[in-house]
PDB file of C-alpha atoms in Angstrom:
ATOM      1  CA  MET A   1       3.328 -19.616   3.010  1.00  0.00           C
ATOM      2  CA  SER A   2       6.950 -18.669   3.385  1.00  0.00           C
ATOM      3  CA  ASN A   3       7.038 -16.064   0.645  1.00  0.00           C
ATOM      4  CA  LYS A   4       9.480 -13.271   1.254  1.00  0.00           C
ATOM      5  CA  ILE A   5       8.145  -9.804   0.508  1.00  0.00           C
ATOM      6  CA  LYS A   6      10.420  -8.238  -2.109  1.00  0.00           C
ATOM      7  CA  MET A   7       8.295  -5.267  -3.068  1.00  0.00           C
ATOM      8  CA  ILE A   8       6.063  -2.942  -1.050  1.00  0.00           C
ATOM      9  CA  VAL A   9       3.714  -0.726  -3.030  1.00  0.00           C
ATOM     10  CA  GLY A  10       1.903   2.255  -1.561  1.00  0.00           C
ATOM     11  CA  LEU A  11      -1.106   3.405  -3.570  1.00  0.00           C
ATOM     12  CA  GLY A  12      -2.014   7.029  -4.121  1.00  0.00           C
ATOM     13  CA  ASN A  13      -2.279   9.760  -6.734  1.00  0.00           C
ATOM     14  CA  PRO A  14       0.607  12.008  -7.783  1.00  0.00           C
ATOM     15  CA  GLY A  15       0.440  15.776  -7.440  1.00  0.00           C
ATOM     16  CA  GLY A  16       0.120  18.309  -4.657  1.00  0.00           C
ATOM     17  CA  GLU A  17      -3.663  18.535  -4.905  1.00  0.00           C
ATOM     18  CA  TYR A  18      -3.970  14.839  -3.894  1.00  0.00           C
ATOM     19  CA  GLU A  19      -1.195  14.735  -1.294  1.00  0.00           C
ATOM     20  CA  GLN A  20      -3.449  15.024   1.781  1.00  0.00           C
ATOM     21  CA  THR A  21      -6.426  13.036   0.417  1.00  0.00           C
ATOM     22  CA  ARG A  22      -7.691   9.749   1.880  1.00  0.00           C
ATOM     23  CA  HIS A  23      -6.812   7.884  -1.335  1.00  0.00           C
ATOM     24  CA  ASN A  24      -3.128   8.616  -0.616  1.00  0.00           C
ATOM     25  CA  ALA A  25      -2.928   6.648   2.637  1.00  0.00           C
ATOM     26  CA  GLY A  26      -0.671   4.124   0.873  1.00  0.00           C
ATOM     27  CA  PHE A  27       1.775   6.908  -0.036  1.00  0.00           C
ATOM     28  CA  TRP A  28       1.721   8.166   3.572  1.00  0.00           C
ATOM     29  CA  PHE A  29       2.630   4.684   4.788  1.00  0.00           C
ATOM     30  CA  LEU A  30       5.476   4.292   2.290  1.00  0.00           C
ATOM     31  CA  ASP A  31       6.921   7.718   3.098  1.00  0.00           C
ATOM     32  CA  GLU A  32       7.103   6.711   6.776  1.00  0.00           C
ATOM     33  CA  LEU A  33       8.632   3.315   5.957  1.00  0.00           C
ATOM     34  CA  ALA A  34      11.263   4.913   3.687  1.00  0.00           C
ATOM     35  CA  TRP A  35      12.125   7.336   6.493  1.00  0.00           C
ATOM     36  CA  GLN A  36      12.486   4.444   8.986  1.00  0.00           C
ATOM     37  CA  TRP A  37      14.620   2.441   6.569  1.00  0.00           C
ATOM     38  CA  LYS A  38      16.649   5.558   5.662  1.00  0.00           C
ATOM     39  CA  VAL A  39      16.075   5.255   1.918  1.00  0.00           C
ATOM     40  CA  SER A  40      14.997   7.926  -0.565  1.00  0.00           C
ATOM     41  CA  PHE A  41      12.615   7.756  -3.478  1.00  0.00           C
ATOM     42  CA  LYS A  42      13.706   8.710  -6.938  1.00  0.00           C
ATOM     43  CA  GLU A  43      11.660   8.910 -10.084  1.00  0.00           C
ATOM     44  CA  GLU A  44      12.089   5.900 -12.392  1.00  0.00           C
ATOM     45  CA  LYS A  45      10.345   6.476 -15.718  1.00  0.00           C
ATOM     46  CA  LYS A  46      10.651   2.824 -16.794  1.00  0.00           C
ATOM     47  CA  PHE A  47       8.665   1.830 -13.686  1.00  0.00           C
ATOM     48  CA  PHE A  48       6.151   4.714 -13.993  1.00  0.00           C
ATOM     49  CA  GLY A  49       6.747   5.696 -10.393  1.00  0.00           C
ATOM     50  CA  GLU A  50       9.015   6.693  -7.548  1.00  0.00           C
ATOM     51  CA  VAL A  51      11.230   3.869  -6.369  1.00  0.00           C
ATOM     52  CA  ALA A  52      13.512   3.263  -3.388  1.00  0.00           C
ATOM     53  CA  ARG A  53      15.676   0.223  -2.743  1.00  0.00           C
ATOM     54  CA  ALA A  54      16.172  -0.955   0.831  1.00  0.00           C
ATOM     55  CA  ASN A  55      19.157  -3.169   1.435  1.00  0.00           C
ATOM     56  CA  LEU A  56      17.886  -5.399   4.256  1.00  0.00           C
ATOM     57  CA  PRO A  57      19.575  -8.413   5.908  1.00  0.00           C
ATOM     58  CA  GLY A  58      17.181 -10.730   4.046  1.00  0.00           C
ATOM     59  CA  GLY A  59      17.907  -9.114   0.665  1.00  0.00           C
ATOM     60  CA  ASP A  60      16.760  -6.111  -1.322  1.00  0.00           C
ATOM     61  CA  VAL A  61      13.226  -4.826  -0.927  1.00  0.00           C
ATOM     62  CA  TRP A  62      11.788  -2.356  -3.432  1.00  0.00           C
ATOM     63  CA  LEU A  63       9.456   0.414  -2.334  1.00  0.00           C
ATOM     64  CA  LEU A  64       7.192   1.747  -5.074  1.00  0.00           C
ATOM     65  CA  LYS A  65       4.832   4.704  -5.316  1.00  0.00           C
ATOM     66  CA  PRO A  66       3.106   4.480  -8.732  1.00  0.00           C
ATOM     67  CA  MET A  67       2.852   7.880 -10.417  1.00  0.00           C
ATOM     68  CA  THR A  68       0.265   6.673 -12.938  1.00  0.00           C
ATOM     69  CA  PHE A  69      -2.818   7.783 -10.999  1.00  0.00           C
ATOM     70  CA  MET A  70      -4.750   5.210  -9.017  1.00  0.00           C
ATOM     71  CA  ASN A  71      -6.672   3.459 -11.790  1.00  0.00           C
ATOM     72  CA  ARG A  72      -3.445   2.605 -13.658  1.00  0.00           C
ATOM     73  CA  SER A  73      -1.358   1.495 -10.643  1.00  0.00           C
ATOM     74  CA  GLY A  74      -0.908  -1.963 -12.149  1.00  0.00           C
ATOM     75  CA  GLN A  75       1.176  -0.543 -15.001  1.00  0.00           C
ATOM     76  CA  SER A  76       3.800   0.558 -12.503  1.00  0.00           C
ATOM     77  CA  VAL A  77       3.589  -2.543 -10.278  1.00  0.00           C
ATOM     78  CA  ALA A  78       3.853  -4.956 -13.223  1.00  0.00           C
ATOM     79  CA  ALA A  79       6.786  -3.056 -14.783  1.00  0.00           C
ATOM     80  CA  LEU A  80       8.894  -3.300 -11.619  1.00  0.00           C
ATOM     81  CA  ALA A  81       7.784  -6.865 -10.813  1.00  0.00           C
ATOM     82  CA  GLN A  82       8.647  -8.122 -14.307  1.00  0.00           C
ATOM     83  CA  PHE A  83      12.008  -6.328 -14.409  1.00  0.00           C
ATOM     84  CA  TYR A  84      13.178  -7.785 -11.076  1.00  0.00           C
ATOM     85  CA  LYS A  85      11.323 -11.106 -11.488  1.00  0.00           C
ATOM     86  CA  ILE A  86       9.206 -10.558  -8.386  1.00  0.00           C
ATOM     87  CA  LYS A  87       6.259 -12.941  -8.056  1.00  0.00           C
ATOM     88  CA  PRO A  88       2.784 -11.611  -7.114  1.00  0.00           C
ATOM     89  CA  GLU A  89       2.950 -13.413  -3.743  1.00  0.00           C
ATOM     90  CA  GLU A  90       6.166 -11.478  -2.968  1.00  0.00           C
ATOM     91  CA  ILE A  91       4.329  -8.155  -3.271  1.00  0.00           C
ATOM     92  CA  LEU A  92       2.628  -6.199  -0.491  1.00  0.00           C
ATOM     93  CA  VAL A  93       0.215  -3.459  -1.577  1.00  0.00           C
ATOM     94  CA  VAL A  94      -0.721  -0.839   1.026  1.00  0.00           C
ATOM     95  CA  HIS A  95      -3.947   1.036   0.294  1.00  0.00           C
ATOM     96  CA  ASP A  96      -6.920   2.924   1.689  1.00  0.00           C
ATOM     97  CA  GLU A  97     -10.014   0.817   2.343  1.00  0.00           C
ATOM     98  CA  LEU A  98     -13.582   2.176   2.428  1.00  0.00           C
ATOM     99  CA  ASP A  99     -15.094  -0.981   3.925  1.00  0.00           C
ATOM    100  CA  ILE A 100     -13.067  -0.792   7.144  1.00  0.00           C
ATOM    101  CA  PRO A 101     -13.698   1.739   9.934  1.00  0.00           C
ATOM    102  CA  CYS A 102     -11.258   4.610  10.085  1.00  0.00           C
ATOM    103  CA  GLY A 103      -8.125   3.680  11.991  1.00  0.00           C
ATOM    104  CA  ARG A 104      -8.617  -0.096  11.685  1.00  0.00           C
ATOM    105  CA  ILE A 105      -6.289  -2.329   9.654  1.00  0.00           C
ATOM    106  CA  LYS A 106      -6.749  -5.584   7.757  1.00  0.00           C
ATOM    107  CA  PHE A 107      -4.030  -7.779   6.299  1.00  0.00           C
ATOM    108  CA  LYS A 108      -4.600 -10.569   3.820  1.00  0.00           C
ATOM    109  CA  LEU A 109      -3.338 -12.487   0.812  1.00  0.00           C
ATOM    110  CA  GLY A 110      -5.504 -12.388  -2.293  1.00  0.00           C
ATOM    111  CA  GLY A 111      -9.235 -11.832  -2.405  1.00  0.00           C
ATOM    112  CA  GLY A 112     -11.461  -9.385  -4.233  1.00  0.00           C
ATOM    113  CA  ASN A 113     -10.723  -5.757  -4.976  1.00  0.00           C
ATOM    114  CA  GLY A 114     -13.775  -4.281  -3.217  1.00  0.00           C
ATOM    115  CA  GLY A 115     -14.249  -1.874  -6.124  1.00  0.00           C
ATOM    116  CA  HIS A 116     -10.823  -0.291  -5.476  1.00  0.00           C
ATOM    117  CA  ASN A 117      -9.589   0.859  -8.899  1.00  0.00           C
ATOM    118  CA  GLY A 118      -5.925   0.570  -7.929  1.00  0.00           C
ATOM    119  CA  LEU A 119      -6.365  -3.057  -6.892  1.00  0.00           C
ATOM    120  CA  LYS A 120      -8.462  -3.829  -9.980  1.00  0.00           C
ATOM    121  CA  ASP A 121      -5.667  -2.633 -12.255  1.00  0.00           C
ATOM    122  CA  ILE A 122      -2.912  -4.427 -10.302  1.00  0.00           C
ATOM    123  CA  GLN A 123      -4.874  -7.679 -10.458  1.00  0.00           C
ATOM    124  CA  ALA A 124      -5.462  -7.241 -14.202  1.00  0.00           C
ATOM    125  CA  ARG A 125      -1.780  -6.502 -14.909  1.00  0.00           C
ATOM    126  CA  LEU A 126      -0.399  -9.279 -12.675  1.00  0.00           C
ATOM    127  CA  GLY A 127      -3.039 -11.747 -13.886  1.00  0.00           C
ATOM    128  CA  THR A 128      -3.829 -12.834 -10.314  1.00  0.00           C
ATOM    129  CA  PRO A 129      -5.300 -11.464  -7.075  1.00  0.00           C
ATOM    130  CA  ASN A 130      -2.671 -13.395  -5.061  1.00  0.00           C
ATOM    131  CA  TYR A 131      -0.595 -10.593  -3.625  1.00  0.00           C
ATOM    132  CA  TYR A 132      -0.600  -9.348  -0.032  1.00  0.00           C
ATOM    133  CA  ARG A 133      -2.707  -6.351   0.962  1.00  0.00           C
ATOM    134  CA  LEU A 134      -2.376  -4.071   3.951  1.00  0.00           C
ATOM    135  CA  ARG A 135      -5.715  -2.285   4.090  1.00  0.00           C
ATOM    136  CA  LEU A 136      -5.890   0.997   5.997  1.00  0.00           C
ATOM    137  CA  GLY A 137      -9.472   1.800   6.990  1.00  0.00           C
ATOM    138  CA  ILE A 138     -10.786   5.216   5.953  1.00  0.00           C
ATOM    139  CA  ASP A 139     -14.543   4.644   6.585  1.00  0.00           C
ATOM    140  CA  HIS A 140     -17.314   4.848   3.989  1.00  0.00           C
ATOM    141  CA  PRO A 141     -19.276   8.042   3.300  1.00  0.00           C
ATOM    142  CA  GLY A 142     -22.487   5.993   3.482  1.00  0.00           C
ATOM    143  CA  ASP A 143     -23.609   6.507  -0.121  1.00  0.00           C
ATOM    144  CA  ARG A 144     -21.713   4.995  -3.042  1.00  0.00           C
ATOM    145  CA  ASN A 145     -22.409   8.093  -5.138  1.00  0.00           C
ATOM    146  CA  LEU A 146     -20.275  10.068  -2.690  1.00  0.00           C
ATOM    147  CA  VAL A 147     -17.266   7.713  -2.774  1.00  0.00           C
ATOM    148  CA  VAL A 148     -15.186   9.510  -5.429  1.00  0.00           C
ATOM    149  CA  ALA A 149     -15.476  12.900  -3.731  1.00  0.00           C
ATOM    150  CA  TYR A 150     -14.851  11.251  -0.358  1.00  0.00           C
ATOM    151  CA  VAL A 151     -11.594   9.460  -1.260  1.00  0.00           C
ATOM    152  CA  LEU A 152     -10.301  12.519  -3.136  1.00  0.00           C
ATOM    153  CA  ASN A 153     -10.770  14.835  -0.160  1.00  0.00           C
ATOM    154  CA  LYS A 154      -8.824  15.427   3.033  1.00  0.00           C
ATOM    155  CA  PRO A 155      -9.965  13.486   6.082  1.00  0.00           C
ATOM    156  CA  SER A 156     -11.064  15.405   9.165  1.00  0.00           C
ATOM    157  CA  ALA A 157      -8.327  16.067  11.739  1.00  0.00           C
ATOM    158  CA  GLU A 158      -9.738  13.250  13.889  1.00  0.00           C
ATOM    159  CA  HIS A 159      -9.795  10.781  10.976  1.00  0.00           C
ATOM    160  CA  ARG A 160      -6.297  11.799   9.875  1.00  0.00           C
ATOM    161  CA  GLN A 161      -5.037  11.079  13.380  1.00  0.00           C
ATOM    162  CA  GLN A 162      -6.734   7.651  13.338  1.00  0.00           C
ATOM    163  CA  ILE A 163      -5.181   6.854   9.935  1.00  0.00           C
ATOM    164  CA  ASP A 164      -1.758   8.032  11.138  1.00  0.00           C
ATOM    165  CA  GLU A 165      -2.105   5.799  14.215  1.00  0.00           C
ATOM    166  CA  ALA A 166      -3.020   2.848  11.959  1.00  0.00           C
ATOM    167  CA  ILE A 167       0.062   3.581   9.838  1.00  0.00           C
ATOM    168  CA  ALA A 168       2.246   3.704  12.968  1.00  0.00           C
ATOM    169  CA  LYS A 169       0.808   0.357  14.138  1.00  0.00           C
ATOM    170  CA  SER A 170       1.300  -1.162  10.660  1.00  0.00           C
ATOM    171  CA  LEU A 171       4.933  -0.061  10.645  1.00  0.00           C
ATOM    172  CA  LYS A 172       5.460  -1.974  13.906  1.00  0.00           C
ATOM    173  CA  ALA A 173       4.330  -5.123  12.048  1.00  0.00           C
ATOM    174  CA  ILE A 174       6.834  -4.691   9.220  1.00  0.00           C
ATOM    175  CA  PRO A 175       9.589  -6.833  10.833  1.00  0.00           C
ATOM    176  CA  LYS A 176       7.095  -9.702  11.225  1.00  0.00           C
ATOM    177  CA  ILE A 177       5.849  -9.157   7.664  1.00  0.00           C
ATOM    178  CA  MET A 178       9.421  -9.274   6.367  1.00  0.00           C
ATOM    179  CA  ALA A 179       9.998 -12.472   8.380  1.00  0.00           C
ATOM    180  CA  GLY A 180       6.878 -14.054   6.852  1.00  0.00           C
ATOM    181  CA  GLU A 181       5.179 -14.507  10.247  1.00  0.00           C
ATOM    182  CA  TRP A 182       1.721 -14.145   8.702  1.00  0.00           C
ATOM    183  CA  GLU A 183      -0.388 -15.431  11.606  1.00  0.00           C
ATOM    184  CA  GLU A 184       1.304 -13.119  14.091  1.00  0.00           C
ATOM    185  CA  VAL A 185       1.020 -10.193  11.676  1.00  0.00           C
ATOM    186  CA  THR A 186      -2.691 -10.825  11.247  1.00  0.00           C
ATOM    187  CA  ARG A 187      -3.301 -11.256  14.987  1.00  0.00           C
ATOM    188  CA  PHE A 188      -1.399  -8.045  15.795  1.00  0.00           C
ATOM    189  CA  LEU A 189      -2.897  -5.882  13.059  1.00  0.00           C
ATOM    190  CA  HIS A 190      -6.483  -7.080  13.490  1.00  0.00           C
ATOM    191  CA  SER A 191      -6.481  -6.446  17.247  1.00  0.00           C
ATOM    192  CA  LYS A 192      -7.778  -3.091  18.479  1.00  0.00           C
TER     193      LYS A 192
END
């Protein structure tokens, strides 16, 4: 598994009313990464999102925030991937995850979508589940009927701090992710 990551996607919803909601944890991560890498996002209509290009020693890496709304994220991901001939296994998708406690992180290649509409659409558009996922835990409200309202609302101050800490920890793993050191990435991110 020596795939180089050439594209990092942060999932979220566009618009001020969604900016601080749990579902936008992927956007929060990407904003921090762009700041660290000193790159800026600009709107790219042909990719249905905001895009930044990071010129790294190992080659260009594209950062993408789909502006399609969550359930059509794949439209944006597939457009950029096809244009730059980026394979699914060269893509890292960063997203909020209900099935992980708040502040915890999971990293994996492939697998199911856990009912996450953004992942469902990406898998459908790419034709495979075999892309990397960085899953930022946001907790579950306990009742599946409450999920939509839960992900589209602001986390408590305590939960926001836990998510921000998970993002900070995930950013520390980025050099290892970019180097393809998957076992070390997993060990580091899955530890408390």
